[in-house]
mmCIF file of C-alpha atoms and ligand atoms in Angstrom:
data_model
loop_
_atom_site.group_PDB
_atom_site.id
_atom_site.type_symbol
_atom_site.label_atom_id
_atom_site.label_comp_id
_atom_site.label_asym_id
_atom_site.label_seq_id
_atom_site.Cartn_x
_atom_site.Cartn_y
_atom_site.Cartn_z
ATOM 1 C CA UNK A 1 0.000 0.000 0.000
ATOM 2 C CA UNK A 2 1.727 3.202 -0.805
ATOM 3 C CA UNK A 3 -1.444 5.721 0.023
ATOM 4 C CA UNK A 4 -3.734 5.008 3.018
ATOM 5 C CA UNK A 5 -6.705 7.921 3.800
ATOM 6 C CA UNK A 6 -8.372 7.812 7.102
ATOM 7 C CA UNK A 7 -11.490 10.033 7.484
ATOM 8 C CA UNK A 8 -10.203 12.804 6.082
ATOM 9 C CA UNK A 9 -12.143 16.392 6.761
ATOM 10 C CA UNK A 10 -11.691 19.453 5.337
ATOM 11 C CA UNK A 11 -14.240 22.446 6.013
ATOM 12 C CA UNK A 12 -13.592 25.954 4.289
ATOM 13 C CA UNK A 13 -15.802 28.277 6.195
ATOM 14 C CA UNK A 14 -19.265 26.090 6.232
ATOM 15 C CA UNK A 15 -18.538 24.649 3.185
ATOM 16 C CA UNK A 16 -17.165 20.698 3.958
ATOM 17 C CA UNK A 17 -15.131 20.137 0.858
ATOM 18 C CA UNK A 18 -13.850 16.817 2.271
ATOM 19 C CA UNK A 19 -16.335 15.021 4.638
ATOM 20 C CA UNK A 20 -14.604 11.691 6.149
ATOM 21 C CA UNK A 21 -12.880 10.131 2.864
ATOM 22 C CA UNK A 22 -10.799 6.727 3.645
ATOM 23 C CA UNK A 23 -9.356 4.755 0.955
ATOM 24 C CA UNK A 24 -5.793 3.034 0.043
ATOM 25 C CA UNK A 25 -4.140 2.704 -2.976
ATOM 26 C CA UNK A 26 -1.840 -0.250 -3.465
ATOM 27 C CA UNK A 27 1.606 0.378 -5.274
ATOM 28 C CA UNK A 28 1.478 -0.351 -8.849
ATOM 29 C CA UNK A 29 -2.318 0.881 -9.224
ATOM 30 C CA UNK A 30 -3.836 3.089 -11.273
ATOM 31 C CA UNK A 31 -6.273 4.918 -8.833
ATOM 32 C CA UNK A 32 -8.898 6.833 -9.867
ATOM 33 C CA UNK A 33 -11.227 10.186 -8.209
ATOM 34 C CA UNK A 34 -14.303 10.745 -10.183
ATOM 35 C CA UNK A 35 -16.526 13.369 -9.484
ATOM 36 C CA UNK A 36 -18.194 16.306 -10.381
ATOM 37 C CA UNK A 37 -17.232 20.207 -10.078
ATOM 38 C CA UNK A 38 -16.800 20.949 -6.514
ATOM 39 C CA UNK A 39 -17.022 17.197 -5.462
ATOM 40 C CA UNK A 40 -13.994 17.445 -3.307
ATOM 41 C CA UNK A 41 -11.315 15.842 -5.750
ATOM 42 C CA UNK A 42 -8.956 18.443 -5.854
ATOM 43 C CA UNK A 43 -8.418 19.630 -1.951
ATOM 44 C CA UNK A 44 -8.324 15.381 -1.356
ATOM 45 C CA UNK A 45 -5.607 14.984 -3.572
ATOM 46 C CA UNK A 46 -3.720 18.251 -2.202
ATOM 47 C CA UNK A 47 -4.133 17.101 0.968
ATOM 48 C CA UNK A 48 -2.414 13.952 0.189
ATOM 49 C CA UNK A 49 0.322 15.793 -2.307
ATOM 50 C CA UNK A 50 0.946 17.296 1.307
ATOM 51 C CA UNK A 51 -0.126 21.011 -0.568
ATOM 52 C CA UNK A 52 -3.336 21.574 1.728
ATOM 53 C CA UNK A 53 -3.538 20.616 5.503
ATOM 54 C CA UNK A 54 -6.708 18.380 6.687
ATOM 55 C CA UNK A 55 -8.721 19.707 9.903
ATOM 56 C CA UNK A 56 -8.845 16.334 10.548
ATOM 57 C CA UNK A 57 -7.960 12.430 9.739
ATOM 58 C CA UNK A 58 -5.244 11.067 8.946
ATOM 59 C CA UNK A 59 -3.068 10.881 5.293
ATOM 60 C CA UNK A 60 0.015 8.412 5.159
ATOM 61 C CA UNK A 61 1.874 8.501 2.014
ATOM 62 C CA UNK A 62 4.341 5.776 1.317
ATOM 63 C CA UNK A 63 4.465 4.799 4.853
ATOM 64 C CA UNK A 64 5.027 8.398 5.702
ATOM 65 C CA UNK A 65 2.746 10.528 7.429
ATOM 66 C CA UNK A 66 2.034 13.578 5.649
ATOM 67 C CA UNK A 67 1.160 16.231 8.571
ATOM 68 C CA UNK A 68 5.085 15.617 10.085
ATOM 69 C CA UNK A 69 7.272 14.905 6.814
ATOM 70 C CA UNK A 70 5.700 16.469 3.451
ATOM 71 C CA UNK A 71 9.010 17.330 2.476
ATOM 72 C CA UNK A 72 10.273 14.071 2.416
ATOM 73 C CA UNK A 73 7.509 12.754 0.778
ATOM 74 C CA UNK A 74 7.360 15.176 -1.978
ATOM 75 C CA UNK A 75 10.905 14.448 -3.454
ATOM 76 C CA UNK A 76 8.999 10.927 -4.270
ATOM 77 C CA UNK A 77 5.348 12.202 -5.558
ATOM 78 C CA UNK A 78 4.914 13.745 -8.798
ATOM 79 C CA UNK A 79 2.927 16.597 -8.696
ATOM 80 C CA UNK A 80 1.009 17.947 -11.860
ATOM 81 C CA UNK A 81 1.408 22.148 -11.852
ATOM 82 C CA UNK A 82 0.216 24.226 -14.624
ATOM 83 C CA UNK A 83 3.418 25.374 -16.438
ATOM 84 C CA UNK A 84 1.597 28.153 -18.402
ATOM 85 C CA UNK A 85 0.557 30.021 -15.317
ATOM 86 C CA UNK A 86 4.005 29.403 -13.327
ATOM 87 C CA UNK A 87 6.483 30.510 -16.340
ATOM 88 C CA UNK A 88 5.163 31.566 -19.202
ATOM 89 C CA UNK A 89 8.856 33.323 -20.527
ATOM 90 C CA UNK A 90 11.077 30.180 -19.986
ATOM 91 C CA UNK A 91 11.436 27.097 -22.924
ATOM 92 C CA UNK A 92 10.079 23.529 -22.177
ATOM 93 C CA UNK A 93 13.361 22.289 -22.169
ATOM 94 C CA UNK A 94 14.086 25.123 -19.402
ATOM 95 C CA UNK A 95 11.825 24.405 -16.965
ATOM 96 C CA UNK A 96 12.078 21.311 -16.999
ATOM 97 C CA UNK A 97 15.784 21.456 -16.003
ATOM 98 C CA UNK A 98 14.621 24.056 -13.579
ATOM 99 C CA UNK A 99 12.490 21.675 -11.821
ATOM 100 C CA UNK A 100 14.640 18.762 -12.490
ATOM 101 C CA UNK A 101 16.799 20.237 -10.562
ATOM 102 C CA UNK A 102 14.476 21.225 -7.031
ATOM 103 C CA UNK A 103 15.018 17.203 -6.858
ATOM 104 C CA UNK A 104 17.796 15.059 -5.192
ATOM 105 C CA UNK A 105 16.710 12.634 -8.139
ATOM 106 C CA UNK A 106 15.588 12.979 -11.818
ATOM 107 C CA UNK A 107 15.463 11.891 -14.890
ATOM 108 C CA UNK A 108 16.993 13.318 -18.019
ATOM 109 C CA UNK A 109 15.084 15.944 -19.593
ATOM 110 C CA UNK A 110 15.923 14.291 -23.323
ATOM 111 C CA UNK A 111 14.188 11.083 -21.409
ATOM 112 C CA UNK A 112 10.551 13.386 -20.316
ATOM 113 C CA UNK A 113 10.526 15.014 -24.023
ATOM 114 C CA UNK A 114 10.235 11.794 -25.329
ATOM 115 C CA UNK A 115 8.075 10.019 -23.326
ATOM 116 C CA UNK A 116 5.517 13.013 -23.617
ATOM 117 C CA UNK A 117 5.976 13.596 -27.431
ATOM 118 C CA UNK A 118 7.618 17.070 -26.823
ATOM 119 C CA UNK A 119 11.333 16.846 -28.668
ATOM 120 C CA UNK A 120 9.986 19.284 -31.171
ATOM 121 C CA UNK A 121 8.942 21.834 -28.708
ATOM 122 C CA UNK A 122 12.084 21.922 -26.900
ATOM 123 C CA UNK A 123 12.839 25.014 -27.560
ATOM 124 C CA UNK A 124 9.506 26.686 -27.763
ATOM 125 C CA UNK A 125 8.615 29.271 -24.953
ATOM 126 C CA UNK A 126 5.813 28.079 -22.479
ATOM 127 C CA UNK A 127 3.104 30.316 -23.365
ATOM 128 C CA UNK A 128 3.540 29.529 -27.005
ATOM 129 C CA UNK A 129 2.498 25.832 -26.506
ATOM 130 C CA UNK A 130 -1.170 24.984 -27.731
ATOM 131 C CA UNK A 131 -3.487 23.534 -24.966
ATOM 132 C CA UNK A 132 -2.578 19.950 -25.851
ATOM 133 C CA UNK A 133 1.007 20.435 -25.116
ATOM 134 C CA UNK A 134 0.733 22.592 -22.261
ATOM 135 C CA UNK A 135 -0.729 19.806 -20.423
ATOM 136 C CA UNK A 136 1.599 17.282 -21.922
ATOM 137 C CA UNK A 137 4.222 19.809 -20.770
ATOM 138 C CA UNK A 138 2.358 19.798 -17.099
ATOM 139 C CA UNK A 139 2.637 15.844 -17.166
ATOM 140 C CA UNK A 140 6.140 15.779 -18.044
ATOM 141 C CA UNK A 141 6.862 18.017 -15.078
ATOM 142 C CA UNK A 142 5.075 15.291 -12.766
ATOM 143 C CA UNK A 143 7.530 12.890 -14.132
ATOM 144 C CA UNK A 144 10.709 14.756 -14.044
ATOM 145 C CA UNK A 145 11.858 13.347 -10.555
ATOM 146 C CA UNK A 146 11.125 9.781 -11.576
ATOM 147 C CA UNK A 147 8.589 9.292 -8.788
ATOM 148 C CA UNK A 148 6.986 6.445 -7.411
ATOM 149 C CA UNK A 149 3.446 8.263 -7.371
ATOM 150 C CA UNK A 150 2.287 10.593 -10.273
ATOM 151 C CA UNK A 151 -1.004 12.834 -9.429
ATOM 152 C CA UNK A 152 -2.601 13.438 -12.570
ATOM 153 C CA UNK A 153 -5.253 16.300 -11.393
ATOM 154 C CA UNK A 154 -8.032 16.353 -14.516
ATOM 155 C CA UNK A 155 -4.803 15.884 -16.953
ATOM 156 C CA UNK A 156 -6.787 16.175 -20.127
ATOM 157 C CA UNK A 157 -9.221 18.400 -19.204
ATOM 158 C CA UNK A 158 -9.553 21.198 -22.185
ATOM 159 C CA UNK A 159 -8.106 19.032 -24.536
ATOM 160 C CA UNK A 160 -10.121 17.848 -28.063
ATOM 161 C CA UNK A 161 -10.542 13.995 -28.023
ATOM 162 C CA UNK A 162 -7.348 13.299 -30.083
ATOM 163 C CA UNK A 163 -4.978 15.225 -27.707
ATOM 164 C CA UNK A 164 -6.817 13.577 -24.783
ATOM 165 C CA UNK A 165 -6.243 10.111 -26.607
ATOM 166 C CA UNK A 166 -2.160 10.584 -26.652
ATOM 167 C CA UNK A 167 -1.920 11.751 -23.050
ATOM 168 C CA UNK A 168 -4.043 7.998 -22.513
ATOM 169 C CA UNK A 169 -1.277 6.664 -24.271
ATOM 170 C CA UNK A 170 1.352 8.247 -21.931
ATOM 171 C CA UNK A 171 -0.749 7.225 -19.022
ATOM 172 C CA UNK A 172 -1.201 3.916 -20.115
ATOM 173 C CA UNK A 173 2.619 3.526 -20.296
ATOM 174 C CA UNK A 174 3.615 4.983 -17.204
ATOM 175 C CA UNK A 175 1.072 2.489 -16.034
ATOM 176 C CA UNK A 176 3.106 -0.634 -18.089
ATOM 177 C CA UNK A 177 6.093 0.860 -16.376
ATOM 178 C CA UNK A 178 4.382 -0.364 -12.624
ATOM 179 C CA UNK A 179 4.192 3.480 -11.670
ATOM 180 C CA UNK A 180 1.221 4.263 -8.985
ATOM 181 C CA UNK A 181 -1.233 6.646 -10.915
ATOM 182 C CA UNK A 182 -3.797 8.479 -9.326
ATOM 183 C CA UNK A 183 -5.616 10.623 -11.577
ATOM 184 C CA UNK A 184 -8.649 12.789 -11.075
ATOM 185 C CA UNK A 185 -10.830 13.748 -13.719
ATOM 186 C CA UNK A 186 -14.631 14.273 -14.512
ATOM 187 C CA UNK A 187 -14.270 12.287 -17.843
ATOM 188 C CA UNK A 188 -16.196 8.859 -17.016
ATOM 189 C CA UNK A 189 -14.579 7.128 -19.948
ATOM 190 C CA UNK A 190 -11.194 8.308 -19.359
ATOM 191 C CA UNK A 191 -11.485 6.701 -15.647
ATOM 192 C CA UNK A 192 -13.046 3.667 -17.444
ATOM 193 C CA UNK A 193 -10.483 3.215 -19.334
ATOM 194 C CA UNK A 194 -6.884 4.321 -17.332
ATOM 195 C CA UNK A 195 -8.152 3.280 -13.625
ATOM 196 C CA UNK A 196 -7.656 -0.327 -11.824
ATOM 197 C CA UNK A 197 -10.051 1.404 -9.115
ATOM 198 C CA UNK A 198 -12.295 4.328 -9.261
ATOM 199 C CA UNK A 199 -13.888 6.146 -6.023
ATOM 200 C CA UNK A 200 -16.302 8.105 -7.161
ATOM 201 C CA UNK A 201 -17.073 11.438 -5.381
ATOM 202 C CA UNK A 202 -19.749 13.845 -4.594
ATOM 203 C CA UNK A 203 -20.372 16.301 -2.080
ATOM 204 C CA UNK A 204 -16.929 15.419 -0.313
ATOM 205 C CA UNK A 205 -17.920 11.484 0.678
ATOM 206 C CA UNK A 206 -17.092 9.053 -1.316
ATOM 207 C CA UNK A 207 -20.502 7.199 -2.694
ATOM 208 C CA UNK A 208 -18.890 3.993 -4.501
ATOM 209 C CA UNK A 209 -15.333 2.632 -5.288
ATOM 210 C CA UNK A 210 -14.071 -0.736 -7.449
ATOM 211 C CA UNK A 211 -12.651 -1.671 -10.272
ATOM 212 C CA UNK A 212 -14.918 0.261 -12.968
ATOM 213 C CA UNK A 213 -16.146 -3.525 -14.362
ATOM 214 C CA UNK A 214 -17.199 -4.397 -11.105
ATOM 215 C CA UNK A 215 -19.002 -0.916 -10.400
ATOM 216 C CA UNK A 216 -20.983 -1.523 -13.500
ATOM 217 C CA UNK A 217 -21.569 -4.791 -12.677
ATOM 218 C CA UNK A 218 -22.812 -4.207 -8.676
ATOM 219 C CA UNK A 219 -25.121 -1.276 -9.853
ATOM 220 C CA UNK A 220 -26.348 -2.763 -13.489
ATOM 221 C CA UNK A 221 -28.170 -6.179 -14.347
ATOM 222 C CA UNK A 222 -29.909 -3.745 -17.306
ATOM 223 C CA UNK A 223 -29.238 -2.051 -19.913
ATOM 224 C CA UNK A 224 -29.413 1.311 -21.491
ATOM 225 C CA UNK A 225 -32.038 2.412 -23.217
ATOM 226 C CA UNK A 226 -31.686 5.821 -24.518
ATOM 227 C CA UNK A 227 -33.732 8.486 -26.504
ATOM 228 C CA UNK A 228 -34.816 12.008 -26.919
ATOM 229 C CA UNK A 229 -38.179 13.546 -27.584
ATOM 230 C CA UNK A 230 -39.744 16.605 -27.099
ATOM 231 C CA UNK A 231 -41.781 16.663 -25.366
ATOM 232 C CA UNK A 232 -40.776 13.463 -23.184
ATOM 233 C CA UNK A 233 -43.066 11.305 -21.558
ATOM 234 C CA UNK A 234 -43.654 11.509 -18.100
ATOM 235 C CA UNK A 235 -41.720 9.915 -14.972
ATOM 236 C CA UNK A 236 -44.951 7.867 -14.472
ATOM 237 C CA UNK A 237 -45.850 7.009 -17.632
ATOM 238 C CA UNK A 238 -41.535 5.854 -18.608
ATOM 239 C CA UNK A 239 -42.131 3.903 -15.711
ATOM 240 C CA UNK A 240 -45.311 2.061 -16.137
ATOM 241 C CA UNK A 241 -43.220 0.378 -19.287
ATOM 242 C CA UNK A 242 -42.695 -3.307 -18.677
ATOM 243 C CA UNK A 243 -38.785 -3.879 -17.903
ATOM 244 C CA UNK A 244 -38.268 0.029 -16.649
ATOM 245 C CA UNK A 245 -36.043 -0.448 -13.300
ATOM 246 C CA UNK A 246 -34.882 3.484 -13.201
ATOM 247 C CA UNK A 247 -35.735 6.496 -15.307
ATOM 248 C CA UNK A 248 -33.715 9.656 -16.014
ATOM 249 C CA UNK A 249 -35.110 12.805 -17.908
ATOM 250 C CA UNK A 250 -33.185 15.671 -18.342
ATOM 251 C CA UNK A 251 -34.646 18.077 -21.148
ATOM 252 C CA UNK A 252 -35.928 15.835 -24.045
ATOM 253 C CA UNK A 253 -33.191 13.236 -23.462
ATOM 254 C CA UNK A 254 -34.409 10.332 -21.783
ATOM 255 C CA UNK A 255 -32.427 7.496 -19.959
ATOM 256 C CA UNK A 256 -34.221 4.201 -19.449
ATOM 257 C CA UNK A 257 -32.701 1.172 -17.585
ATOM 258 C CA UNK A 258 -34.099 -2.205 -18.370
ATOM 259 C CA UNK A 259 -33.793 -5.489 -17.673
ATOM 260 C CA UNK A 260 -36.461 -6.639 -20.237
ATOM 261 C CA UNK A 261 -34.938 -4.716 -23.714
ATOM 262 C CA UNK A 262 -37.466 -6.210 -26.207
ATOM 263 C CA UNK A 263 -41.040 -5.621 -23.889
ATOM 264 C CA UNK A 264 -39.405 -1.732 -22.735
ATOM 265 C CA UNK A 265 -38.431 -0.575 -26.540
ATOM 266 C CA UNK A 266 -42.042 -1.976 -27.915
ATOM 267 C CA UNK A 267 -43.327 -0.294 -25.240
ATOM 268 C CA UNK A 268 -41.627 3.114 -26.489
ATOM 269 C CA UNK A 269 -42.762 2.658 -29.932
ATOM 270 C CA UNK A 270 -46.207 2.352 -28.973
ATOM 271 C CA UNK A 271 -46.253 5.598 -26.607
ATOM 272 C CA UNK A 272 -44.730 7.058 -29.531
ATOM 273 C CA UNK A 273 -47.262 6.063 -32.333
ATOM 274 C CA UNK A 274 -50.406 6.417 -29.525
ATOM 275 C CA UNK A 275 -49.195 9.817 -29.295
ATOM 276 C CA UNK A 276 -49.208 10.870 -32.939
ATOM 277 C CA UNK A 277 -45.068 11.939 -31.154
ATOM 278 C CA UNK A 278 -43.121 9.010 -33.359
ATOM 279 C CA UNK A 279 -41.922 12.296 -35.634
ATOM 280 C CA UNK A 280 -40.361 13.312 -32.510
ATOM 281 C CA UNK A 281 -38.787 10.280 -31.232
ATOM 282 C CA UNK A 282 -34.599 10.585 -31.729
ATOM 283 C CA UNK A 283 -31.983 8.735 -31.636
ATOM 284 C CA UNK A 284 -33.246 5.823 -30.112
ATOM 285 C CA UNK A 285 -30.581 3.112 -29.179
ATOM 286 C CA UNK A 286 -29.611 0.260 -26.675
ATOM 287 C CA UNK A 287 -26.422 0.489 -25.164
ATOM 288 C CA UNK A 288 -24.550 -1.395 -22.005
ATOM 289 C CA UNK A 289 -23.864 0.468 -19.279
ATOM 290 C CA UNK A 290 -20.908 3.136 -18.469
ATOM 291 C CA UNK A 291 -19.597 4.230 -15.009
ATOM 292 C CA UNK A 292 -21.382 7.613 -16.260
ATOM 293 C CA UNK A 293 -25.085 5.422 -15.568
ATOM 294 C CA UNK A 294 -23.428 4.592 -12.115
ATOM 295 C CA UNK A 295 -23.454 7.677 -11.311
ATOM 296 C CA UNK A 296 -26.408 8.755 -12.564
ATOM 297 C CA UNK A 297 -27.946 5.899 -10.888
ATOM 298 C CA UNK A 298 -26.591 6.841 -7.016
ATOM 299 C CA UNK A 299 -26.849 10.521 -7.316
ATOM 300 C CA UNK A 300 -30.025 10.800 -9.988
ATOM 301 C CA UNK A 301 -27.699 13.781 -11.739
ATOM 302 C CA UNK A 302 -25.054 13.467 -14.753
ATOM 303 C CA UNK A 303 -21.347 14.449 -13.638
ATOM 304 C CA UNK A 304 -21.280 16.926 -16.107
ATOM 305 C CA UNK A 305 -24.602 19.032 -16.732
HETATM 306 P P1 ATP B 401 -13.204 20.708 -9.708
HETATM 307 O O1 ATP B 401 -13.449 19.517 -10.580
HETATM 308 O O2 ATP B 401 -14.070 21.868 -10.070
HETATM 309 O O3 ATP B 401 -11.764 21.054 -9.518
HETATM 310 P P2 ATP B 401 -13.164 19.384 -7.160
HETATM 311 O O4 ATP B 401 -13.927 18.105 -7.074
HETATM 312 O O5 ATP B 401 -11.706 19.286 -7.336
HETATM 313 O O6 ATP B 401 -13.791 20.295 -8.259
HETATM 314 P P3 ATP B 401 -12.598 21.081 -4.913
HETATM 315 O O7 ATP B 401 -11.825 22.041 -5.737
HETATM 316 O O8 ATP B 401 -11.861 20.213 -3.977
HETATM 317 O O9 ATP B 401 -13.527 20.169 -5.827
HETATM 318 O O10 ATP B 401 -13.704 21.909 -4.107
HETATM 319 C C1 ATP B 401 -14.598 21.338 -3.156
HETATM 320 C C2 ATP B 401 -15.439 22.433 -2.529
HETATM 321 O O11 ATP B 401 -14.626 23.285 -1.719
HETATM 322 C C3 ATP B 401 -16.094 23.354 -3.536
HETATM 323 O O12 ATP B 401 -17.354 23.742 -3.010
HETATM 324 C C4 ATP B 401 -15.161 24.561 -3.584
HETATM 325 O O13 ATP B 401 -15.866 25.734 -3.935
HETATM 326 C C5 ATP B 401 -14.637 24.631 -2.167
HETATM 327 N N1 ATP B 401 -13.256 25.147 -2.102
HETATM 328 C C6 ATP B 401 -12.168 24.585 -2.681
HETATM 329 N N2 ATP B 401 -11.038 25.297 -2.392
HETATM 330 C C7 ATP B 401 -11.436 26.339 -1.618
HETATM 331 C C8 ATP B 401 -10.745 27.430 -0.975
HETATM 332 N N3 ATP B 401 -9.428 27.579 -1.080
HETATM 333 N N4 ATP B 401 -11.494 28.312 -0.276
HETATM 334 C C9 ATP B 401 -12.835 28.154 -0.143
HETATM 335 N N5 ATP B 401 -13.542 27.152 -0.710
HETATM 336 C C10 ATP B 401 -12.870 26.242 -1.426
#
């Protein structure tokens, strides 16, 4: 175990941003905090980087205890910082020598370039990076002291889908390497994919954690029925379908879990034709379900209105 969480609190004013988290990471894992806005993800994870202090419960962080040796601890974390905002003036190759160098151990910076895709923009000032390799650049300076945890804090968030894709691929290999991951994010499918474990998160408690398969497969024996029309049916009225277990509306998309696929969709058509409304019926498909529907499911809201 290289992170164990105890009932950790943290209370800004009367908001509780942290309300009693525990959890442990085992080395070698690819941990994952999924939550929405304001969930709690970031002041957890600074509390543990040893960036934030706890009102209460205890962090240790391989086998150290955070409140008495952070310093210690942080020459082995990696610690995802937003270059753009910190040096805007300096080259990638420059600041990551400069913070090569705040360590008693790192790697070469010809090594970081290259695992993040970045020889090309050696040389290129900070704030002329686009958004894809500022937060490649960001990564790379969570990897420059070769730790033995790397915080990813929403690594990809901002980025278009095929930027996000080649920081999975760095992730993925850091993660071949044995390196302990733990990544926040609000991206269901990006936990999905890079996480052994997910906790999800919402107001500051932690609502579910387990391997994402096993998430799906606690919370789901049904499938995903899913369709939009305007206007939608009713709560009552989705629910009186045969097969229904769980509805979720929001606008004119509608969610339907199901355990009977055939009886629920025939029972869609028909509302649909009864109601002179099969004009209006969209995008109607049957899918399996995603730790996004886990969510939904616990909490009744999406992660990301
Ligand atoms: P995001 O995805 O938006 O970063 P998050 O899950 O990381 O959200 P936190 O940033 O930890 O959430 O915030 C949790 C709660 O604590 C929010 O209500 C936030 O407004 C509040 N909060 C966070 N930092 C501070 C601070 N320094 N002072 C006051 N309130 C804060």
């Amino acid at each position: 175990m290289v992170i164990d969480v105890d009932n950790l609190v943290k209370k800004y004013g009367s908001i509780i941003a942290v309300d009693g988290i525990g959890f442990r990471v085992d080395s070698g894992e690819a941990f994952g905090m999924l939550g929405p806005n304001g969930a709690g993800k970031t002041t957890t994870v600074e509390i543990i980087e040893g960036l934030r202090t706890a009102d209460s419960g205890q962090v240790s962080v391989l086998g150290m205890d955070v409140a008495r040796v952070p310093a210690k601890i942080k020459q082995r974390i990696g610690i995802q910082l937003q270059a753009p905002s910190l040096l805007p003036l300096v080259s990638v190759e420059e600041i990551l020598q400069l913070f090569g160098g705040f360590y008693e151990r790192s790697l070469p910076v010809d090594d970081v370039l290259e695992m993040l895709s970045l020889q090309d923009s050696r040389k290129v000032l900070v704030k002329n990076l686009s958004g894809g390799q500022q937060q490649r650049l960001s990564v790379a300076m969570a990897l420059i002291n070769d730790p033995d945890i790397a915080f990813l804090d929403e690594p990809t968030t901002g980025l278009d889908p095929q930027a996000r894709r080649g920081l999975w691929s760095v992730i993925e290999n850091m993660r071949g390497k044995g390196k302990t991951i733990f990544l926040t994010t609000h991206y269901m499918e990006e936990a999905e994919r890079l996480c052994d474990r997910v906790a999800i998160i919402d107001h500051g408690q932690i609502i579910a954690m387990n391997s994402p398969r096993e998430l799906i497969n606690e919370y789901f024996n049904e499938s995903a029925i899913q369709f939009e029309m305007e206007p939608p049916p009713s709560e009552v009225i989705l629910k009186s379908f045969p097969g229904t277990t769980q509805v979720i509306v929001s606008g004119s998309e509608v969610i339907i879990y199901s355990d009977n696929i055939p009886a629920t969709m025939s029972a869609i058509l028909k509302y649909a034709e009864k109601t002179g409304l099969t004009e209006q019926l969209k995008d109607l498909y049957v899918r399996e379900p995603t730790l996004e529907d886990v969510f939904l499911k616990l909490t009744g809201r999406k992660i990301r209105e």
